[in-house]
Coordinates of C-alpha atoms and ligand atoms in Angstrom, one line a residue:
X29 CA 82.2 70.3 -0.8
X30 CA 80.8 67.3 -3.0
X31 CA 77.5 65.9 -2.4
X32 CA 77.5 62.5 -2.3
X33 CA 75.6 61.2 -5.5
X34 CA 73.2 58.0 -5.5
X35 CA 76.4 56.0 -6.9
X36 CA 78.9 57.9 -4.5
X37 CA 75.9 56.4 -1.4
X38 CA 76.0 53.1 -3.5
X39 CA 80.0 52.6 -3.6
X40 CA 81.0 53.8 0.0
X41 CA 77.8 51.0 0.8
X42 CA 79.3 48.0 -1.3
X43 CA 83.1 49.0 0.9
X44 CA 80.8 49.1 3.7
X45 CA 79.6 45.3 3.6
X46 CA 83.1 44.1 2.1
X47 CA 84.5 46.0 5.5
X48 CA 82.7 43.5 7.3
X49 CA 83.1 41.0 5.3
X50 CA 86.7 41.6 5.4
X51 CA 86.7 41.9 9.6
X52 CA 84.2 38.8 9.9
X53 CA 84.6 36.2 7.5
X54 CA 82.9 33.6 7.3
X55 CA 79.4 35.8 7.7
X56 CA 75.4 36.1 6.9
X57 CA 73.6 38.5 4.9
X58 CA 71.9 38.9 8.0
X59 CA 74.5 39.5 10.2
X60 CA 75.5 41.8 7.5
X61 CA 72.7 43.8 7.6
X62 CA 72.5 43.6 11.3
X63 CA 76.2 45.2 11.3
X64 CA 75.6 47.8 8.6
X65 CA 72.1 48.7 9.3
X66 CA 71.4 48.2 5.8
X67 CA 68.1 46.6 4.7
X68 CA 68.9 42.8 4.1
X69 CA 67.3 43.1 0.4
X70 CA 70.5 46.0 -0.2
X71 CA 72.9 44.1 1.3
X72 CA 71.8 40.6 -0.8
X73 CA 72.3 42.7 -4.1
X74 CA 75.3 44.0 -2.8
X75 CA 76.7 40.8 -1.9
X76 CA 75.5 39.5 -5.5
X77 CA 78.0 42.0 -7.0
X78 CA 80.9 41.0 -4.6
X79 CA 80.5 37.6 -5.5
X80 CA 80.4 38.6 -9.2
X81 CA 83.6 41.0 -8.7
X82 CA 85.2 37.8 -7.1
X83 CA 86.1 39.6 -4.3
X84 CA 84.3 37.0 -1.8
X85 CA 82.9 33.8 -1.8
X86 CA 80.2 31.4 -0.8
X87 CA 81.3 29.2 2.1
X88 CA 78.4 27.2 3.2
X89 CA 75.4 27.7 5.4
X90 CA 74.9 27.6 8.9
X91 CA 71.8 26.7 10.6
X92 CA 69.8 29.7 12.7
X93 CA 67.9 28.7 15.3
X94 CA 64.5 27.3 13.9
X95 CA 64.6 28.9 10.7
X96 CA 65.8 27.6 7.6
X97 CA 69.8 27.5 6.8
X98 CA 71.7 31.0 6.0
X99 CA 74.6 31.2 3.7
X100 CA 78.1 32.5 4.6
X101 CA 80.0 34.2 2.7
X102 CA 83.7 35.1 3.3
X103 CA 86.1 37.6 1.9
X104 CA 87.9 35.8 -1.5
X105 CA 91.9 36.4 -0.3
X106 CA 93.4 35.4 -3.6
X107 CA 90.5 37.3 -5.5
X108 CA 93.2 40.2 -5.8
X109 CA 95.8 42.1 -4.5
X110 CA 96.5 45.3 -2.5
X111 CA 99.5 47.7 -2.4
X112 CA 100.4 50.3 0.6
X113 CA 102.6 52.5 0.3
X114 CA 104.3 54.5 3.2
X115 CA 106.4 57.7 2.2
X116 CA 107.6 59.4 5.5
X117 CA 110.8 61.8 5.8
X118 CA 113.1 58.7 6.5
X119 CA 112.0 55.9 4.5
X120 CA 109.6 54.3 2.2
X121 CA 108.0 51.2 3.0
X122 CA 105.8 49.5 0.7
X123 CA 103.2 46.5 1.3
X124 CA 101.8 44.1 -1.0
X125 CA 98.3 42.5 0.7
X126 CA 96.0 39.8 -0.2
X127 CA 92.0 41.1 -0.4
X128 CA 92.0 39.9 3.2
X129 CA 94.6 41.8 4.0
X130 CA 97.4 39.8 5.2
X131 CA 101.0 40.8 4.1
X132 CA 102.2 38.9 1.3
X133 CA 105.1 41.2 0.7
X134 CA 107.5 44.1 1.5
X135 CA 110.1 46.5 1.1
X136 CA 111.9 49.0 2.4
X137 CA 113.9 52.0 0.8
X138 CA 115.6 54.1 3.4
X139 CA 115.8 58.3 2.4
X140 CA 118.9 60.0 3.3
X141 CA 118.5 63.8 4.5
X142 CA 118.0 65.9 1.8
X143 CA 116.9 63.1 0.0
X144 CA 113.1 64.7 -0.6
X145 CA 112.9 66.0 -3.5
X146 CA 109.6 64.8 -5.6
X147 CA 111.7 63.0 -8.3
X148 CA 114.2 61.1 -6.0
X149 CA 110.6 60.0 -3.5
X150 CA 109.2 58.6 -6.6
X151 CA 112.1 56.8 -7.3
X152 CA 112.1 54.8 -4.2
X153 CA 108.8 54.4 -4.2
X154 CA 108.8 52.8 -7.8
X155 CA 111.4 50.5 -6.9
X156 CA 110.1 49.6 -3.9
X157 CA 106.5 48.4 -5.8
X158 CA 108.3 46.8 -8.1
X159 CA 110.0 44.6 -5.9
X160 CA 106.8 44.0 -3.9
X161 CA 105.1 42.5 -6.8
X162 CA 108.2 40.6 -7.7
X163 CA 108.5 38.8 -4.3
X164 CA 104.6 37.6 -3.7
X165 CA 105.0 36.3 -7.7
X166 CA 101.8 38.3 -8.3
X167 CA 100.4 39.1 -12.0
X168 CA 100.5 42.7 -12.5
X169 CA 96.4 41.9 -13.7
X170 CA 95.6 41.3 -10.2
X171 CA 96.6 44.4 -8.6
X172 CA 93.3 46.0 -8.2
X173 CA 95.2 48.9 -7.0
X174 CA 98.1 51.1 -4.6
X175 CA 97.4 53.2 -2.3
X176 CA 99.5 56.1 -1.5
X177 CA 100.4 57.8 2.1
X178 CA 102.6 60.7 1.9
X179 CA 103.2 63.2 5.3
X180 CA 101.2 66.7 4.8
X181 CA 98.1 67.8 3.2
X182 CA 97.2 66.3 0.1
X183 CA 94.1 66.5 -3.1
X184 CA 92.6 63.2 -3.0
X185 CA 91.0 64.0 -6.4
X186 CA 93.8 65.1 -8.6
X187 CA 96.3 63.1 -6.7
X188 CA 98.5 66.3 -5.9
X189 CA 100.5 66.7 -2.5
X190 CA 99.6 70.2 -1.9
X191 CA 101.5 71.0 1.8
X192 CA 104.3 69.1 3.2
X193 CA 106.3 71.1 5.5
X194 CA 109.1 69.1 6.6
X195 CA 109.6 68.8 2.9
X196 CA 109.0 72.2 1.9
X197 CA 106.4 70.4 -1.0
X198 CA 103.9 72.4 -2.7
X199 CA 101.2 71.4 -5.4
X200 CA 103.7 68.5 -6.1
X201 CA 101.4 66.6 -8.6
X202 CA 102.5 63.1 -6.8
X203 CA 100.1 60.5 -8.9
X204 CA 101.2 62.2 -11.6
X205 CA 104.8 61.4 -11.6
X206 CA 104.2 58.0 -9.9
X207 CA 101.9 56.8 -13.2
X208 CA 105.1 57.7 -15.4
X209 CA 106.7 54.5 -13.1
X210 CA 103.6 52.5 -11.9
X211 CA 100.9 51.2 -14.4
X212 CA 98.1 50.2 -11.1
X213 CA 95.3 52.5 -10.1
X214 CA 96.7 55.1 -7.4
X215 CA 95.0 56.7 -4.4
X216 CA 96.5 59.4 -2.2
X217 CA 96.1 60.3 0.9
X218 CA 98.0 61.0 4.4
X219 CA 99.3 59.1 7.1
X220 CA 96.7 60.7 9.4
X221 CA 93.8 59.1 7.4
X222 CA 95.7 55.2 6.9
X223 CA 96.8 55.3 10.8
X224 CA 92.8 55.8 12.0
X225 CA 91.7 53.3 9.4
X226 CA 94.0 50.8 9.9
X227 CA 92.9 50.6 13.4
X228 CA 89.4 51.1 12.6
X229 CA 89.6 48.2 10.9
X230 CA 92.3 45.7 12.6
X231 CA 93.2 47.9 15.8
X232 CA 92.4 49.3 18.8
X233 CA 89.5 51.9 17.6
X234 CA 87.8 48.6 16.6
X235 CA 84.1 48.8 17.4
X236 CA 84.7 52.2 18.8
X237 CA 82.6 55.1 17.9
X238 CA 85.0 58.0 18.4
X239 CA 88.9 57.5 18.2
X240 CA 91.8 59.6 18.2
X241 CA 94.8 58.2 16.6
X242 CA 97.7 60.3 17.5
X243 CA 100.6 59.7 14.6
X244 CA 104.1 60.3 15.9
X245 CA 107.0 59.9 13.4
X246 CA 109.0 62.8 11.9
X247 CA 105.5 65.0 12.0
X248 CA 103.2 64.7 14.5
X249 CA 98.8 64.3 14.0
X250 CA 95.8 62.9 14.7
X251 CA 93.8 60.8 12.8
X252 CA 90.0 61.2 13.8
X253 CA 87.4 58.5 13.9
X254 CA 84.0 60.4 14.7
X255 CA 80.6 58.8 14.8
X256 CA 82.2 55.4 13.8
X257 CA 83.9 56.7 10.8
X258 CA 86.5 58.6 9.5
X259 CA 86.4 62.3 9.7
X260 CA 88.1 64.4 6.6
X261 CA 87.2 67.6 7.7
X262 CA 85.8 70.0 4.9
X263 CA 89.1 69.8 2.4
X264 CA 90.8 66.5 3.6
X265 CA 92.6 68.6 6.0
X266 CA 91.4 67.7 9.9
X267 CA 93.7 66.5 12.0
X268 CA 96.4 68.8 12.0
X269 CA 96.7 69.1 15.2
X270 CA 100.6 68.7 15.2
X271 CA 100.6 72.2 13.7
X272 CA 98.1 73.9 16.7
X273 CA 100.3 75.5 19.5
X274 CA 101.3 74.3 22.2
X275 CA 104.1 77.2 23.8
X276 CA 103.4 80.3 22.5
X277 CA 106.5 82.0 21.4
X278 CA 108.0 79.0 21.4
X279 CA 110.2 76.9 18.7
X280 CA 109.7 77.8 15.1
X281 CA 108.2 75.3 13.1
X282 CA 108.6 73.7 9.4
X283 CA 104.8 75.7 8.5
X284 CA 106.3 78.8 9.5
X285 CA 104.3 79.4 13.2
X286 CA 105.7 79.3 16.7
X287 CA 105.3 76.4 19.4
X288 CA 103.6 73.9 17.4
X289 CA 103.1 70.5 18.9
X290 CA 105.3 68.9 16.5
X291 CA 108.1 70.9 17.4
X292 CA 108.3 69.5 21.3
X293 CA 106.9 65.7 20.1
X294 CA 108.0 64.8 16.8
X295 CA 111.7 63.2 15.9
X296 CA 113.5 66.2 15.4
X297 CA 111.5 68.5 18.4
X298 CA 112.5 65.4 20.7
X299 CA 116.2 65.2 19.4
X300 CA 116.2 69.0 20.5
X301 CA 114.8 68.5 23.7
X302 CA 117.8 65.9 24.1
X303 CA 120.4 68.5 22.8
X304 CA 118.9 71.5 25.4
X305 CA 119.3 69.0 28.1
X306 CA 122.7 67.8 27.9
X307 CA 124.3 68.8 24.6
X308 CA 127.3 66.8 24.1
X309 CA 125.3 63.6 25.1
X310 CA 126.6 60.3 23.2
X311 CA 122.6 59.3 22.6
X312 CA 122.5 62.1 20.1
X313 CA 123.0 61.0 16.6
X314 CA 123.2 64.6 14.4
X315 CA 121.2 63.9 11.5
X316 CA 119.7 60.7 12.2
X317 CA 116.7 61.3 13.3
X318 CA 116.1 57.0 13.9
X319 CA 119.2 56.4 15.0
X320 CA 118.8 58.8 18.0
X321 CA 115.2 58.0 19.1
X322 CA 116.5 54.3 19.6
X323 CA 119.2 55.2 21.5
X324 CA 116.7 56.8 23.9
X325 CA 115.0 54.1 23.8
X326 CA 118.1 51.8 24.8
X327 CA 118.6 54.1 27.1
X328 CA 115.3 54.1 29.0
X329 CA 115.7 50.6 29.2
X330 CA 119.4 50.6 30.4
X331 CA 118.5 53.5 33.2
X332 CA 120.3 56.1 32.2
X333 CA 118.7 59.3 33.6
X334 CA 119.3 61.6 30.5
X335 CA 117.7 59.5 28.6
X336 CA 114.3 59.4 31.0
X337 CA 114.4 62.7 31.4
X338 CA 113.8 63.2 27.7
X339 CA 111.8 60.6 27.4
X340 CA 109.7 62.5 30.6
X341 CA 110.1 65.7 29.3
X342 CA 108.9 64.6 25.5
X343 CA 105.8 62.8 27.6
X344 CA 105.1 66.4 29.3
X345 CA 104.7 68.4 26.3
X346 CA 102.5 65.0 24.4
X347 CA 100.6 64.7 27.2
X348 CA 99.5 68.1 27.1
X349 CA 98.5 68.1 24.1
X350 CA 96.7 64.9 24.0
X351 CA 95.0 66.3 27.1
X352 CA 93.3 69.4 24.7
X353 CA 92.4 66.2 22.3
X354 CA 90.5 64.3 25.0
X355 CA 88.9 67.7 26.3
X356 CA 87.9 68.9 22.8
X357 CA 86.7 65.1 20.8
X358 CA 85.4 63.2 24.6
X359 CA 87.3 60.1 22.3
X360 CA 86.4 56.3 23.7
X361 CA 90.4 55.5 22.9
X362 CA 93.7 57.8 22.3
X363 CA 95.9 55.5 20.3
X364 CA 99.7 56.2 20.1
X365 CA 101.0 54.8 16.7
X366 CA 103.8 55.5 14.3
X367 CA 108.0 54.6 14.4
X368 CA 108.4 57.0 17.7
X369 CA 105.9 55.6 19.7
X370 CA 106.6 52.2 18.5
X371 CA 110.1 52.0 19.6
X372 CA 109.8 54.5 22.5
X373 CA 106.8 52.1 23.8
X374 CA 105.9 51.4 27.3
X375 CA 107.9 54.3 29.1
X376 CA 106.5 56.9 26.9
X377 CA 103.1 55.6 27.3
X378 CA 103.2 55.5 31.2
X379 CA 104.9 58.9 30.9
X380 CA 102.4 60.4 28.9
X381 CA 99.1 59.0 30.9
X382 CA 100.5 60.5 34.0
X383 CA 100.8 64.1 32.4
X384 CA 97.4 63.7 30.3
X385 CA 95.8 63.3 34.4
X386 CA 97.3 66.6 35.0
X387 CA 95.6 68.3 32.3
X388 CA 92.2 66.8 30.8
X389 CA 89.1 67.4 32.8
X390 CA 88.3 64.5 35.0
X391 CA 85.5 63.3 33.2
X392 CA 86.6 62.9 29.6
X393 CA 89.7 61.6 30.8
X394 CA 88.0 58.6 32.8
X395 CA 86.1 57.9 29.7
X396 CA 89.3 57.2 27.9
X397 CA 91.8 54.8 27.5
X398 CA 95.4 55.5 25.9
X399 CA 97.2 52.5 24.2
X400 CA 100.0 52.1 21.8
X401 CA 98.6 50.8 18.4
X402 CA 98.5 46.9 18.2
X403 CA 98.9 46.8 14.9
X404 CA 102.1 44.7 14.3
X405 CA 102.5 45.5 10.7
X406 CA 103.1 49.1 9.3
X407 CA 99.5 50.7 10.2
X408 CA 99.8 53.6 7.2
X409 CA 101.1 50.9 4.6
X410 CA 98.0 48.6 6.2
X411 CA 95.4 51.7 6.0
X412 CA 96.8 53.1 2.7
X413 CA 95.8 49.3 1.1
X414 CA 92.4 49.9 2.2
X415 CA 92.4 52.9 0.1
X416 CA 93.5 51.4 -2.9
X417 CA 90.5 48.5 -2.3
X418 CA 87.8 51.9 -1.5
X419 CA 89.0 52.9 -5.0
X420 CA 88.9 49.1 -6.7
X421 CA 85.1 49.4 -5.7
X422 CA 84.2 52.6 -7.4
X423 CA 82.4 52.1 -10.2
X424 CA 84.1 52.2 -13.3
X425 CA 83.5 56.2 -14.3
X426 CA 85.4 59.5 -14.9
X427 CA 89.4 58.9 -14.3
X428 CA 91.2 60.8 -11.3
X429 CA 91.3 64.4 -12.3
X430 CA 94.1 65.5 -14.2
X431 CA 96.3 67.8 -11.8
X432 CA 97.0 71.5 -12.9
X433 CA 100.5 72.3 -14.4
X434 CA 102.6 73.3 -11.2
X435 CA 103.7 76.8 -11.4
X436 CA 107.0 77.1 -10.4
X437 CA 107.0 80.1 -8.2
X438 CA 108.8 80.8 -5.0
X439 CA 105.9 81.7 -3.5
X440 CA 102.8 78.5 -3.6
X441 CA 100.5 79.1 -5.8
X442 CA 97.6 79.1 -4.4
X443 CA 96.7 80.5 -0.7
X444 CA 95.2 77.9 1.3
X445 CA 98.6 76.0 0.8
X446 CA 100.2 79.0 2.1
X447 CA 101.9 78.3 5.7
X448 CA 100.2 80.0 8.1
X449 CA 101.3 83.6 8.8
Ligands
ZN25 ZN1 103.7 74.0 12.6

């Protein structure tokens, strides 16, 4: 693990006050300090070099009770602009932002089963940046920088997406081949990560100390907000608990193990649990993974008891397994984000409350609340741009690390991105 240098301490500080700045503009260096717990002396140089970055401004003063005026200072929206980028199994959406993070911009590039391979992802993803900065009529100068989601477990150092099992990825060196297409700074991470900051920042584990930010799409996670702050785990790797099982014996998975989570809750487990209930059903779109969880969701809506019943049954297993969450992390706030649980909504959510009662102790569970995210945008595109502005504010130093040549083996090349045996 790295130890955090005095610059490392000095940069995630400087993020720190233009977090706030960001969430509550206009502000005082005294509120600031009040918020960060930073000394007010830190946080007036800090804010000397925001100003001088031009990421924020100087807004006026207000008066404090008694004591002589304090000036505000707010975050500087057309000081720059932030990209998000979303690769899932099914599509590619990309995000252009203002520093104050509202969407200026995006675009959407669908992927077609079988449509994963590294080359054919960075395609899309090119295309869709491109057309980002096209449509906001940005100059490429102020793009301070993209940030990059991509489903699995990922080097945020040398950029290289190590372990994604739904695509059978490994040591794919993604920043790599993206900086053949893009000429902005890139930052990778994984969905996991951009879901819990997005609503960290703009959502519901606002103000919360300890958040669990369950991501349901074509895989299945949770993104962990401990202590008021985003836990990575020891290699970048918590919050795989899509991939921890639920039934042993049960379905095999993408990572090679038995009765994961993921396998009962995400797209494809719940287009199974649709085909073991009534296989010929007309909600069932082989192959199209979105196309079949809105027909359930139509369905729900319309009555139709096949439907519910997978909706119910989905809710069983999720609920189960968000009751181990709430047992294990005690978290203030479960949040229920990503395409499945946005357009399964409500019903799921009543669904799965109901079946976390039947399995949480009483205690944690009354200490928790479960919502669907209320972020209205796309929270990974949202989180990923936050990356991209942690990375803007790094000193200028050493470049990413240069990735090691892929071996092209059958087998991965090195063991902790084997799939568990
Ligand atoms: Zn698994």
């Amino acid at each position: 693990m790295k130890r955090g240098t005095s610059r490392d301490i000095r940069t995630a500080n400087r993020y720190e006050v233009l977090r706030q700045i960001i969430a509550e503009s206009p502000t005082s260096r005294q509120e600031l300090a009040a918020a960060t717990g930073l000394s007010l002396a830190t946080v007036a140089t800090l804010v000397g070099e925001l100003l001088d970055l031009g990421m924020i401004i100087e807004v006026g003063f207000e008066d404090s009770a008694g004591g002589r005026p304090r000036g505000l200072v707010a975050v500087n929206a057309s000081g720059g602009a932030l990209i998000g980028v979303d690769i899932a199994e099914t599509y590619v959406h990309v995000e252009l932002f203002d520093l104050a993070l509202n969407v200026l911009a995006r675009a959407e590039e669908d992927m077609r089963p079988g449509e994963s391979r590294p080359e054919q992802v960075v395609g899309h993803v090119a295309a869709a940046v491109g057309s980002v900065v096209a449509q906001a009529g940005v100059e490429g100068a102020r793009v301070l920088g993209v940030g990059v989601s991509v489903p699995g477990q990922v080097d945020r150092d040398t950029g290289v997406a190590e372990y994604a099992p739904n695509w059978d990825w490994h040591d794919v060196p993604l920043l790599d081949l993206l900086t053949e297409h893009i000429a902005y700074p890139l930052h990778l991470d994984n969905p996991l990560r951009a879901c819990a900051v997005a609503e960290l920042w703009f959502g519901a584990a606002r103000g919360r100390g300890d958040a669990v930010v369950v991501n349901l799409g074509t895989g299945v996670g949770a993104g962990l907000v401990l202590g008021g702050g985003l836990h990575r785990g020891v290699s970048n790797s918590a919050g795989e608990w899509g991939h921890t099982t639920l039934v042993l014996d049960g379905r095999l998975c993408h990572c090679g193990n038995h009765g994961c989570v993921e396998t009962y809750v995400g797209a494809p487990g719940i287009m199974l649990n649709l085909r073991e209930l009534s296989p010929g059903s007309a909600l069932l779109h082989p192959e199209d993974q979105t196309a079949t969880v809105d027909a359930l969701a139509r369905g729900v809506a319309a009555g139709d008891p096949v439907a519910v019943k997978v909706v119910r049954d989905t809710a069983r297993y999720l609920g189960a397994g968000i009751a181990d969450l709430v047992n294990l992390l005690n978290p203030e706030v479960v949040v229920l984000s990503s395409w499945v649980a946005a357009t399964l909504g409500e019903p799921l959510l009543a669904e799965v409350r109901e079946a976390m009662a039947r399995h949480a102790l009483r205690r944690p569970l009354t200490a928790t609340e479960i919502v669907l995210s209320p972020i209205p945008t796309d929270p990974v595109c949202l989180g990923a741009a936050t990356f991209a502005l942690e990375g803007a504010l790094r000193p200028v130093g050493p470049q990413r690390k240069k990735a090691q040549p892929v071996r092209r083996t059958t087998t991965p090349a090195r063991s902790r991105t084997a799939p568990p045996s």
